[in-house]
Amino acid sequence: MTRKKAHIISHSHWDREWFLPLESLRFRLVTLMDEVETLLDKEAGFNHFHMDGQMIMLEDYLAVKPAKREKMKQLVADGKLRIGPWYMLQDAFLTSGEANIRNLQYGLEMAEEFGQAEKIGYFPDTFGLYGQVPQLMRQAGFDTVVFGRGVNPTGFNNQVFDSAFAPKYSEMFWESPDGSKVLGILLANWYSNGNEIPTDKEAAKNFWDKKLADVERFASTDEWLFMNGCDHQPVQTDLAEALEVARELYPEIDFIHSHFEKYQDAVKAGLEPEKLQTVHGELTSQQSDGWSTLANTASSRIYLKQANAKIERLLERLAEPISVMATEAGVSYPHEYLAFAWKLLMENQIHDSITGCSLDEVHREMEARFEKVEQTTMAIIQNAARKITEQIVTNDAGIPITVFHAGGIEATRTVELELETDAIHFSEMHFELIPDELAKLPEQSFRMETSTGEEIPVVVEPLGIHFNYDLPERKFRDSYFARKYKLTFTVEHLPAVGYQTIYAHPVAVSDDKKELTKDLQLENQYLKVEIAPNGTYSILDKETAVEVTGLGAYEDVGDIGNEYMFKETGDNLRINTYNSKPEIRVLREDKLGKIIEIKHEIEIPVSASATFAEEKRRLVWHPDRTSHRSDNRTTFKITTELTLNKHDKQLTVGVKLDNQVDDHRLRVLLPTGKQTETHQAGSVFEVVTRANKQVEEWTNPANDNRKQGFVASGNIVVASLDLPEYEVSEQGDRLELTLLRAVSEIGDWGDFPAYEAECHREITAEFHVFLTDESNVNVPAQVNALLTPTFAIQHPSSSKEKNLAETKDFAKWKVADGLVFSAFKLAKDNQPIIRFYQIASEPKLLNTVNLWRKSTILEETVGDAKNQFTVKPNEIITLKGV
């Protein structure tokens, strides 16, 4: 008979910033690491310390004590300090697929610099897990995942539930949609179930009797896991003594000061696979009461989600691809600078940061980081684009402009650019005289055309005379004044991944300005949109004859929850715009298309009632709160802009609001046109089908979900980059998209005010509405391209030798329907990398012009060189150039 083994793993789950700001916690981190070093060096029986699976913890320590780097390397080499594999512990659903891969890549690279990484997928407190985790882990060479959320709930104060929907064992198999499978180990009793082990025999007996029984209830083997630590927990300095006491009290059990690789190997050796269940796809505590899924973190401090999504796309779809293109202009690929930008962004993607679940001080610092990483990313983009345009061969007939695009499929896009003309440099004239000299020039406009002479529709807005400067490579700043114009134009046939050069020709200003019509509808060859007096709108797809009406009403409800959870006020007072009479007018109508503006003003309560403060003070758990909305009301303004350009197959909806109201949630209501039982949503490298109706155990009145990119239900597809929270009605006939959620506290077992989470600020958001008559396998790729930013640049004056084509498509591949483009970058060895994921239900072909080798997500080749690849359903495929 085998002996039972208790594996005690020392750790401290390190939320980098949360209920304390970064520097307050860093101070504690330095103390922790100094004590850990001493114990690992000098304390017999204290053999290992787990660094929470994230390298940023070590990076933060060494920022204060850089002289300790070699000592840390020694502890890692000796197997005592257990590090990696992640750079940081992210939120899985609020970070892109590429961000998740970069997180693992940079984490493993840093761990390897120190010696070795802990080869285990570690997700101790991730707020649910996307379904492709097993596939990503397998491609990274891991076969075991440890996680704390997603299968069964953990109760208040880490109690263990008796529940019909808890898994039978803490060990299970977890399978991705493509069939990749890993061993999943659930932290069924949380990651603190072995915390603060007593050394007093009587206390130790009481402690272990309960803890051993709790673990035995779920363990499928005789290898039992006890996590000795908790959030920011100081290391237990008398652990060796505590384990000696445990060995004396329970001689039949081996108490081992362990680490995860030792534990997982022991579990594997003792497994009886036939006993274990297999869980499939995403893990979001679906079989639960619905109160602890943390889905509403997707709407906390929505401005953080918007900034994150914007910068992810700048990195993935502009900085990396344009940097690859720039290598043809002789520019070195900026590996280190891109890594710097990604890591800076990742500091904001940690699971208590991007989720908006921390103190105000934390999120203020995040906003500053977002600004820094955007500046960094734009510097990379602008430098690469400028170097390319300096070498593009152009004609002399106009002002050359190059538009970059990397959406994965050919696209038609409306682009904005600020164009400069008639620049007079300070070296040519005294700077005080230049503005008057430029003012003498006649007014002008512009005609635009492609390199082959086809006219491009453009709208020109003069911006006046402005100061600017060049930064020459070998000279001081070169200042000038110039006339500036805002050009808005439509470019067709943009390369899938590449650039197109077009020309602006100065022309005389025409007098053919047209009066705006009062026709309150939008129409092009694809769609017809009509606006009702209450501000709702209908969309008719002229190709399929599908029509959906009553779109775009707004609903405001009270929220007495917190940054983690939505909880509606006890009065259920909901205020909508169905009976409103907004101001509606044509805002713009020109050769590009048309914009209609809708201005709503609704009277809503200024906050929750006074009793809410008492509920918070008494720490009433959010499901049990009953406060009503205040009787005091204020005017809340919502401005909507409906845009339909002439080439659009989707209606673009922009929303602006200035929120000065507390304790509420605002959503836009979108009828779907028909009833369904399920809907689909974009997620990390997959499209997920979710049931509209929850299981019978679900007691939360809300059924909120998270998306990436789009959600499709009935006859509508709603695409947005930065509005991740939505809800679909049980009948599938209505989709609700969250625009704002305003709350006032963190909400985690204490009174932690976070008043800036009320979001007293101007919020702008944008989403797109498509109509569809059936499930369309091409929708994800189309949405992916639509949500890809373009970058337009006016060519600099340059005397360099020009040898690059006016237009070039770097996408030397042909993909079948169902393949979605994800990345175009260079590997560390400067070979090109492309990545796609497959969402069709049958295998698809990926054909390439050049030879490529199949690669893992870590960019290690695993196959022979060829130019045709069969991609199985739900596979993430990475190819590396030969």
mmCIF file of N, CA and C in Angstrom, residues 129-229:
data_model
loop_
_atom_site.group_PDB
_atom_site.id
_atom_site.type_symbol
_atom_site.label_atom_id
_atom_site.label_comp_id
_atom_site.label_asym_id
_atom_site.label_seq_id
_atom_site.Cartn_x
_atom_site.Cartn_y
_atom_site.Cartn_z
ATOM 1 N N LEU A 129 -10.809 30.965 -17.611
ATOM 2 C CA LEU A 129 -9.769 30.595 -18.572
ATOM 3 C C LEU A 129 -10.385 30.295 -19.928
ATOM 4 N N TYR A 130 -9.756 30.804 -20.975
ATOM 5 C CA TYR A 130 -10.213 30.559 -22.339
ATOM 6 C C TYR A 130 -9.940 29.111 -22.741
ATOM 7 N N GLY A 131 -10.686 28.654 -23.715
ATOM 8 C CA GLY A 131 -10.658 27.235 -24.052
ATOM 9 C C GLY A 131 -9.413 26.745 -24.742
ATOM 10 N N GLN A 132 -8.593 27.645 -25.276
ATOM 11 C CA GLN A 132 -7.410 27.225 -26.015
ATOM 12 C C GLN A 132 -6.174 27.111 -25.130
ATOM 13 N N VAL A 133 -6.327 27.248 -23.820
ATOM 14 C CA VAL A 133 -5.173 27.098 -22.927
ATOM 15 C C VAL A 133 -4.449 25.769 -23.151
ATOM 16 N N PRO A 134 -5.142 24.613 -23.185
ATOM 17 C CA PRO A 134 -4.399 23.363 -23.382
ATOM 18 C C PRO A 134 -3.581 23.342 -24.663
ATOM 19 N N GLN A 135 -4.127 23.903 -25.763
ATOM 20 C CA GLN A 135 -3.365 23.906 -27.012
ATOM 21 C C GLN A 135 -2.113 24.775 -26.896
ATOM 22 N N LEU A 136 -2.250 25.949 -26.307
ATOM 23 C CA LEU A 136 -1.091 26.821 -26.142
ATOM 24 C C LEU A 136 -0.050 26.174 -25.234
ATOM 25 N N MET A 137 -0.500 25.552 -24.152
ATOM 26 C CA MET A 137 0.440 24.907 -23.244
ATOM 27 C C MET A 137 1.161 23.750 -23.931
ATOM 28 N N ARG A 138 0.428 22.964 -24.683
ATOM 29 C CA ARG A 138 1.046 21.848 -25.391
ATOM 30 C C ARG A 138 2.092 22.341 -26.385
ATOM 31 N N GLN A 139 1.759 23.427 -27.105
ATOM 32 C CA GLN A 139 2.724 23.959 -28.063
ATOM 33 C C GLN A 139 3.966 24.510 -27.361
ATOM 34 N N ALA A 140 3.816 24.931 -26.108
ATOM 35 C CA ALA A 140 4.952 25.441 -25.345
ATOM 36 C C ALA A 140 5.727 24.323 -24.655
ATOM 37 N N GLY A 141 5.244 23.083 -24.777
ATOM 38 C CA GLY A 141 5.944 21.953 -24.185
ATOM 39 C C GLY A 141 5.494 21.596 -22.791
ATOM 40 N N PHE A 142 4.344 22.123 -22.347
ATOM 41 C CA PHE A 142 3.817 21.817 -21.019
ATOM 42 C C PHE A 142 2.663 20.832 -21.163
ATOM 43 N N ASP A 143 2.537 19.923 -20.198
ATOM 44 C CA ASP A 143 1.413 18.985 -20.244
ATOM 45 C C ASP A 143 0.564 19.038 -18.980
ATOM 46 N N THR A 144 0.850 19.993 -18.083
ATOM 47 C CA THR A 144 0.090 20.118 -16.839
ATOM 48 C C THR A 144 -0.230 21.588 -16.601
ATOM 49 N N VAL A 145 -1.467 21.838 -16.162
ATOM 50 C CA VAL A 145 -1.922 23.183 -15.858
ATOM 51 C C VAL A 145 -2.487 23.188 -14.443
ATOM 52 N N VAL A 146 -2.087 24.188 -13.661
ATOM 53 C CA VAL A 146 -2.630 24.392 -12.311
ATOM 54 C C VAL A 146 -3.460 25.661 -12.334
ATOM 55 N N PHE A 147 -4.699 25.589 -11.852
ATOM 56 C CA PHE A 147 -5.564 26.771 -11.892
ATOM 57 C C PHE A 147 -6.471 26.807 -10.674
ATOM 58 N N GLY A 148 -6.955 28.020 -10.367
ATOM 59 C CA GLY A 148 -7.757 28.190 -9.164
ATOM 60 C C GLY A 148 -9.211 28.493 -9.404
ATOM 61 N N ARG A 149 -9.564 28.924 -10.621
ATOM 62 C CA ARG A 149 -10.956 29.296 -10.904
ATOM 63 C C ARG A 149 -11.417 28.642 -12.203
ATOM 64 N N GLY A 150 -12.728 28.504 -12.323
ATOM 65 C CA GLY A 150 -13.295 28.093 -13.600
ATOM 66 C C GLY A 150 -14.100 26.824 -13.575
ATOM 67 N N VAL A 151 -13.802 25.903 -12.664
ATOM 68 C CA VAL A 151 -14.543 24.640 -12.636
ATOM 69 C C VAL A 151 -15.520 24.619 -11.482
ATOM 70 N N ASN A 152 -15.030 24.735 -10.240
ATOM 71 C CA ASN A 152 -15.977 24.827 -9.137
ATOM 72 C C ASN A 152 -15.682 26.074 -8.335
ATOM 73 N N PRO A 153 -16.660 26.618 -7.658
ATOM 74 C CA PRO A 153 -16.439 27.869 -6.944
ATOM 75 C C PRO A 153 -15.674 27.657 -5.649
ATOM 76 N N THR A 154 -14.976 28.700 -5.260
ATOM 77 C CA THR A 154 -14.365 28.735 -3.944
ATOM 78 C C THR A 154 -15.199 29.664 -3.085
ATOM 79 N N GLY A 155 -15.565 29.223 -1.929
ATOM 80 C CA GLY A 155 -16.478 29.993 -1.110
ATOM 81 C C GLY A 155 -15.811 31.106 -0.341
ATOM 82 N N PHE A 156 -16.629 31.907 0.348
ATOM 83 C CA PHE A 156 -16.131 32.995 1.181
ATOM 84 C C PHE A 156 -15.166 32.428 2.223
ATOM 85 N N ASN A 157 -14.032 33.109 2.383
ATOM 86 C CA ASN A 157 -13.000 32.689 3.325
ATOM 87 C C ASN A 157 -12.478 31.292 2.988
ATOM 88 N N ASN A 158 -12.515 30.956 1.673
ATOM 89 C CA ASN A 158 -11.937 29.712 1.165
ATOM 90 C C ASN A 158 -12.601 28.446 1.706
ATOM 91 N N GLN A 159 -13.867 28.540 2.064
ATOM 92 C CA GLN A 159 -14.569 27.341 2.490
ATOM 93 C C GLN A 159 -14.766 26.426 1.291
ATOM 94 N N VAL A 160 -14.922 25.142 1.557
ATOM 95 C CA VAL A 160 -15.142 24.165 0.497
ATOM 96 C C VAL A 160 -16.630 23.876 0.408
ATOM 97 N N PHE A 161 -17.186 24.030 -0.788
ATOM 98 C CA PHE A 161 -18.614 23.824 -0.976
ATOM 99 C C PHE A 161 -18.963 22.341 -1.047
ATOM 100 N N ASP A 162 -20.095 21.978 -0.465
ATOM 101 C CA ASP A 162 -20.754 20.727 -0.805
ATOM 102 C C ASP A 162 -21.699 21.059 -1.945
ATOM 103 N N SER A 163 -21.418 20.556 -3.109
ATOM 104 C CA SER A 163 -22.140 21.044 -4.277
ATOM 105 C C SER A 163 -22.279 19.955 -5.313
ATOM 106 N N ALA A 164 -23.456 19.935 -5.922
ATOM 107 C CA ALA A 164 -23.692 18.957 -6.986
ATOM 108 C C ALA A 164 -22.897 19.277 -8.234
ATOM 109 N N PHE A 165 -22.421 20.528 -8.353
ATOM 110 C CA PHE A 165 -21.702 20.899 -9.566
ATOM 111 C C PHE A 165 -20.208 21.082 -9.332
ATOM 112 N N ALA A 166 -19.707 20.625 -8.178
ATOM 113 C CA ALA A 166 -18.255 20.590 -7.980
ATOM 114 C C ALA A 166 -17.712 19.338 -8.665
ATOM 115 N N PRO A 167 -16.493 19.415 -9.207
ATOM 116 C CA PRO A 167 -15.925 18.207 -9.815
ATOM 117 C C PRO A 167 -15.633 17.163 -8.759
ATOM 118 N N LYS A 168 -15.588 15.920 -9.178
ATOM 119 C CA LYS A 168 -15.347 14.848 -8.224
ATOM 120 C C LYS A 168 -13.924 14.892 -7.693
ATOM 121 N N TYR A 169 -12.970 15.253 -8.578
ATOM 122 C CA TYR A 169 -11.568 15.276 -8.177
ATOM 123 C C TYR A 169 -10.946 16.636 -8.510
ATOM 124 N N SER A 170 -9.887 16.952 -7.793
ATOM 125 C CA SER A 170 -9.128 18.155 -8.136
ATOM 126 C C SER A 170 -8.251 17.915 -9.354
ATOM 127 N N GLU A 171 -8.065 16.683 -9.763
ATOM 128 C CA GLU A 171 -7.348 16.361 -10.994
ATOM 129 C C GLU A 171 -8.356 16.007 -12.081
ATOM 130 N N MET A 172 -8.096 16.451 -13.269
ATOM 131 C CA MET A 172 -8.978 16.181 -14.409
ATOM 132 C C MET A 172 -8.163 16.346 -15.675
ATOM 133 N N PHE A 173 -8.728 15.924 -16.777
ATOM 134 C CA PHE A 173 -8.138 16.262 -18.069
ATOM 135 C C PHE A 173 -8.894 17.460 -18.628
ATOM 136 N N TRP A 174 -8.161 18.299 -19.314
ATOM 137 C CA TRP A 174 -8.756 19.506 -19.901
ATOM 138 C C TRP A 174 -8.389 19.516 -21.380
ATOM 139 N N GLU A 175 -9.422 19.626 -22.212
ATOM 140 C CA GLU A 175 -9.224 19.507 -23.657
ATOM 141 C C GLU A 175 -9.643 20.769 -24.379
ATOM 142 N N SER A 176 -8.779 21.242 -25.271
ATOM 143 C CA SER A 176 -9.077 22.397 -26.120
ATOM 144 C C SER A 176 -9.985 21.989 -27.273
ATOM 145 N N PRO A 177 -10.588 22.955 -27.963
ATOM 146 C CA PRO A 177 -11.458 22.622 -29.094
ATOM 147 C C PRO A 177 -10.752 21.838 -30.198
ATOM 148 N N ASP A 178 -9.430 21.965 -30.320
ATOM 149 C CA ASP A 178 -8.701 21.238 -31.370
ATOM 150 C C ASP A 178 -8.351 19.821 -30.949
ATOM 151 N N GLY A 179 -8.606 19.465 -29.692
ATOM 152 C CA GLY A 179 -8.288 18.129 -29.194
ATOM 153 C C GLY A 179 -7.048 18.058 -28.336
ATOM 154 N N SER A 180 -6.299 19.152 -28.231
ATOM 155 C CA SER A 180 -5.127 19.154 -27.340
ATOM 156 C C SER A 180 -5.591 18.934 -25.907
ATOM 157 N N LYS A 181 -4.847 18.113 -25.174
ATOM 158 C CA LYS A 181 -5.273 17.752 -23.827
ATOM 159 C C LYS A 181 -4.115 17.891 -22.849
ATOM 160 N N VAL A 182 -4.421 18.422 -21.672
ATOM 161 C CA VAL A 182 -3.445 18.509 -20.597
ATOM 162 C C VAL A 182 -4.058 17.947 -19.318
ATOM 163 N N LEU A 183 -3.190 17.663 -18.361
ATOM 164 C CA LEU A 183 -3.656 17.336 -17.021
ATOM 165 C C LEU A 183 -3.961 18.645 -16.316
ATOM 166 N N GLY A 184 -5.178 18.793 -15.828
ATOM 167 C CA GLY A 184 -5.564 19.983 -15.093
ATOM 168 C C GLY A 184 -5.616 19.696 -13.611
ATOM 169 N N ILE A 185 -4.980 20.552 -12.827
ATOM 170 C CA ILE A 185 -5.001 20.406 -11.368
ATOM 171 C C ILE A 185 -5.672 21.641 -10.795
ATOM 172 N N LEU A 186 -6.850 21.444 -10.235
ATOM 173 C CA LEU A 186 -7.613 22.532 -9.639
ATOM 174 C C LEU A 186 -7.159 22.764 -8.208
ATOM 175 N N LEU A 187 -6.905 24.018 -7.866
ATOM 176 C CA LEU A 187 -6.627 24.369 -6.472
ATOM 177 C C LEU A 187 -7.968 24.393 -5.739
ATOM 178 N N ALA A 188 -8.490 23.190 -5.485
ATOM 179 C CA ALA A 188 -9.863 23.035 -5.002
ATOM 180 C C ALA A 188 -10.084 23.708 -3.657
ATOM 181 N N ASN A 189 -9.048 23.767 -2.853
ATOM 182 C CA ASN A 189 -9.145 24.410 -1.539
ATOM 183 C C ASN A 189 -8.379 25.734 -1.534
ATOM 184 N N TRP A 190 -8.181 26.251 -2.714
ATOM 185 C CA TRP A 190 -7.551 27.557 -2.978
ATOM 186 C C TRP A 190 -6.031 27.466 -2.804
ATOM 187 N N TYR A 191 -5.356 28.566 -3.150
ATOM 188 C CA TYR A 191 -3.893 28.544 -3.111
ATOM 189 C C TYR A 191 -3.343 28.944 -1.738
ATOM 190 N N SER A 192 -4.188 28.821 -0.709
ATOM 191 C CA SER A 192 -3.738 29.129 0.651
ATOM 192 C C SER A 192 -4.112 28.013 1.620
ATOM 193 N N ASN A 193 -4.378 26.814 1.085
ATOM 194 C CA ASN A 193 -4.895 25.747 1.948
ATOM 195 C C ASN A 193 -3.843 25.180 2.896
ATOM 196 N N GLY A 194 -2.569 25.545 2.701
ATOM 197 C CA GLY A 194 -1.531 25.123 3.633
ATOM 198 C C GLY A 194 -0.840 26.315 4.253
ATOM 199 N N ASN A 195 -1.583 27.375 4.424
ATOM 200 C CA ASN A 195 -1.005 28.629 4.906
ATOM 201 C C ASN A 195 -0.889 28.634 6.425
ATOM 202 N N GLU A 196 0.203 29.219 6.932
ATOM 203 C CA GLU A 196 0.408 29.446 8.370
ATOM 204 C C GLU A 196 0.224 28.153 9.170
ATOM 205 N N ILE A 197 1.069 27.186 8.885
ATOM 206 C CA ILE A 197 1.001 25.884 9.549
ATOM 207 C C ILE A 197 1.515 26.022 10.986
ATOM 208 N N PRO A 198 0.749 25.601 11.960
ATOM 209 C CA PRO A 198 1.159 25.784 13.362
ATOM 210 C C PRO A 198 2.337 24.883 13.737
ATOM 211 N N THR A 199 3.103 25.353 14.706
ATOM 212 C CA THR A 199 4.160 24.531 15.302
ATOM 213 C C THR A 199 3.726 23.953 16.647
ATOM 214 N N ASP A 200 2.729 24.537 17.276
ATOM 215 C CA ASP A 200 2.174 23.985 18.509
ATOM 216 C C ASP A 200 1.413 22.701 18.187
ATOM 217 N N LYS A 201 1.664 21.656 18.938
ATOM 218 C CA LYS A 201 1.109 20.344 18.580
ATOM 219 C C LYS A 201 -0.416 20.332 18.576
ATOM 220 N N GLU A 202 -1.028 20.919 19.599
ATOM 221 C CA GLU A 202 -2.493 20.895 19.652
ATOM 222 C C GLU A 202 -3.091 21.692 18.493
ATOM 223 N N ALA A 203 -2.527 22.864 18.246
ATOM 224 C CA ALA A 203 -3.019 23.675 17.127
ATOM 225 C C ALA A 203 -2.751 22.985 15.800
ATOM 226 N N ALA A 204 -1.597 22.335 15.703
ATOM 227 C CA ALA A 204 -1.255 21.632 14.473
ATOM 228 C C ALA A 204 -2.207 20.469 14.223
ATOM 229 N N LYS A 205 -2.587 19.774 15.295
ATOM 230 C CA LYS A 205 -3.511 18.645 15.136
ATOM 231 C C LYS A 205 -4.859 19.140 14.615
ATOM 232 N N ASN A 206 -5.370 20.208 15.193
ATOM 233 C CA ASN A 206 -6.637 20.769 14.715
ATOM 234 C C ASN A 206 -6.518 21.242 13.262
ATOM 235 N N PHE A 207 -5.401 21.894 12.946
ATOM 236 C CA PHE A 207 -5.154 22.398 11.585
ATOM 237 C C PHE A 207 -5.135 21.252 10.570
ATOM 238 N N TRP A 208 -4.292 20.257 10.834
ATOM 239 C CA TRP A 208 -4.100 19.195 9.845
ATOM 240 C C TRP A 208 -5.303 18.263 9.743
ATOM 241 N N ASP A 209 -6.016 18.038 10.828
ATOM 242 C CA ASP A 209 -7.204 17.187 10.722
ATOM 243 C C ASP A 209 -8.180 17.749 9.692
ATOM 244 N N LYS A 210 -8.364 19.053 9.731
ATOM 245 C CA LYS A 210 -9.280 19.673 8.769
ATOM 246 C C LYS A 210 -8.667 19.739 7.376
ATOM 247 N N LYS A 211 -7.425 20.182 7.286
ATOM 248 C CA LYS A 211 -6.806 20.382 5.983
ATOM 249 C C LYS A 211 -6.620 19.072 5.224
ATOM 250 N N LEU A 212 -6.207 18.059 5.920
ATOM 251 C CA LEU A 212 -6.029 16.757 5.268
ATOM 252 C C LEU A 212 -7.354 16.216 4.762
ATOM 253 N N ALA A 213 -8.401 16.373 5.570
ATOM 254 C CA ALA A 213 -9.723 15.884 5.152
ATOM 255 C C ALA A 213 -10.238 16.658 3.947
ATOM 256 N N ASP A 214 -10.020 17.984 3.940
ATOM 257 C CA ASP A 214 -10.475 18.797 2.802
ATOM 258 C C ASP A 214 -9.803 18.366 1.502
ATOM 259 N N VAL A 215 -8.500 18.124 1.547
ATOM 260 C CA VAL A 215 -7.780 17.746 0.335
ATOM 261 C C VAL A 215 -8.166 16.331 -0.094
ATOM 262 N N GLU A 216 -8.293 15.426 0.876
ATOM 263 C CA GLU A 216 -8.621 14.038 0.535
ATOM 264 C C GLU A 216 -9.972 13.949 -0.164
ATOM 265 N N ARG A 217 -10.889 14.857 0.135
ATOM 266 C CA ARG A 217 -12.208 14.842 -0.509
ATOM 267 C C ARG A 217 -12.105 14.969 -2.018
ATOM 268 N N PHE A 218 -11.093 15.684 -2.501
ATOM 269 C CA PHE A 218 -11.003 15.961 -3.932
ATOM 270 C C PHE A 218 -9.854 15.236 -4.631
ATOM 271 N N ALA A 219 -8.856 14.783 -3.903
ATOM 272 C CA ALA A 219 -7.669 14.211 -4.538
ATOM 273 C C ALA A 219 -7.978 12.842 -5.141
ATOM 274 N N SER A 220 -7.508 12.612 -6.356
ATOM 275 C CA SER A 220 -7.702 11.304 -7.003
ATOM 276 C C SER A 220 -6.511 10.386 -6.784
ATOM 277 N N THR A 221 -5.426 10.929 -6.218
ATOM 278 C CA THR A 221 -4.241 10.120 -5.923
ATOM 279 C C THR A 221 -3.861 10.323 -4.457
ATOM 280 N N ASP A 222 -2.785 9.675 -4.063
ATOM 281 C CA ASP A 222 -2.278 9.833 -2.698
ATOM 282 C C ASP A 222 -1.263 10.962 -2.596
ATOM 283 N N GLU A 223 -1.170 11.783 -3.664
ATOM 284 C CA GLU A 223 -0.288 12.948 -3.658
ATOM 285 C C GLU A 223 -1.157 14.179 -3.401
ATOM 286 N N TRP A 224 -0.968 14.795 -2.247
ATOM 287 C CA TRP A 224 -1.850 15.872 -1.799
ATOM 288 C C TRP A 224 -1.101 17.202 -1.807
ATOM 289 N N LEU A 225 -1.768 18.240 -2.277
ATOM 290 C CA LEU A 225 -1.133 19.544 -2.460
ATOM 291 C C LEU A 225 -1.575 20.527 -1.372
ATOM 292 N N PHE A 226 -0.584 21.171 -0.734
ATOM 293 C CA PHE A 226 -0.856 22.203 0.269
ATOM 294 C C PHE A 226 -0.026 23.440 -0.074
ATOM 295 N N MET A 227 -0.730 24.529 -0.333
ATOM 296 C CA MET A 227 -0.089 25.772 -0.740
ATOM 297 C C MET A 227 0.173 26.628 0.495
ATOM 298 N N ASN A 228 1.448 26.763 0.820
ATOM 299 C CA ASN A 228 1.876 27.474 2.033
ATOM 300 C C ASN A 228 2.142 28.941 1.679
ATOM 301 N N GLY A 229 1.066 29.727 1.667
ATOM 302 C CA GLY A 229 1.172 31.131 1.331
ATOM 303 C C GLY A 229 -0.179 31.669 0.918
#
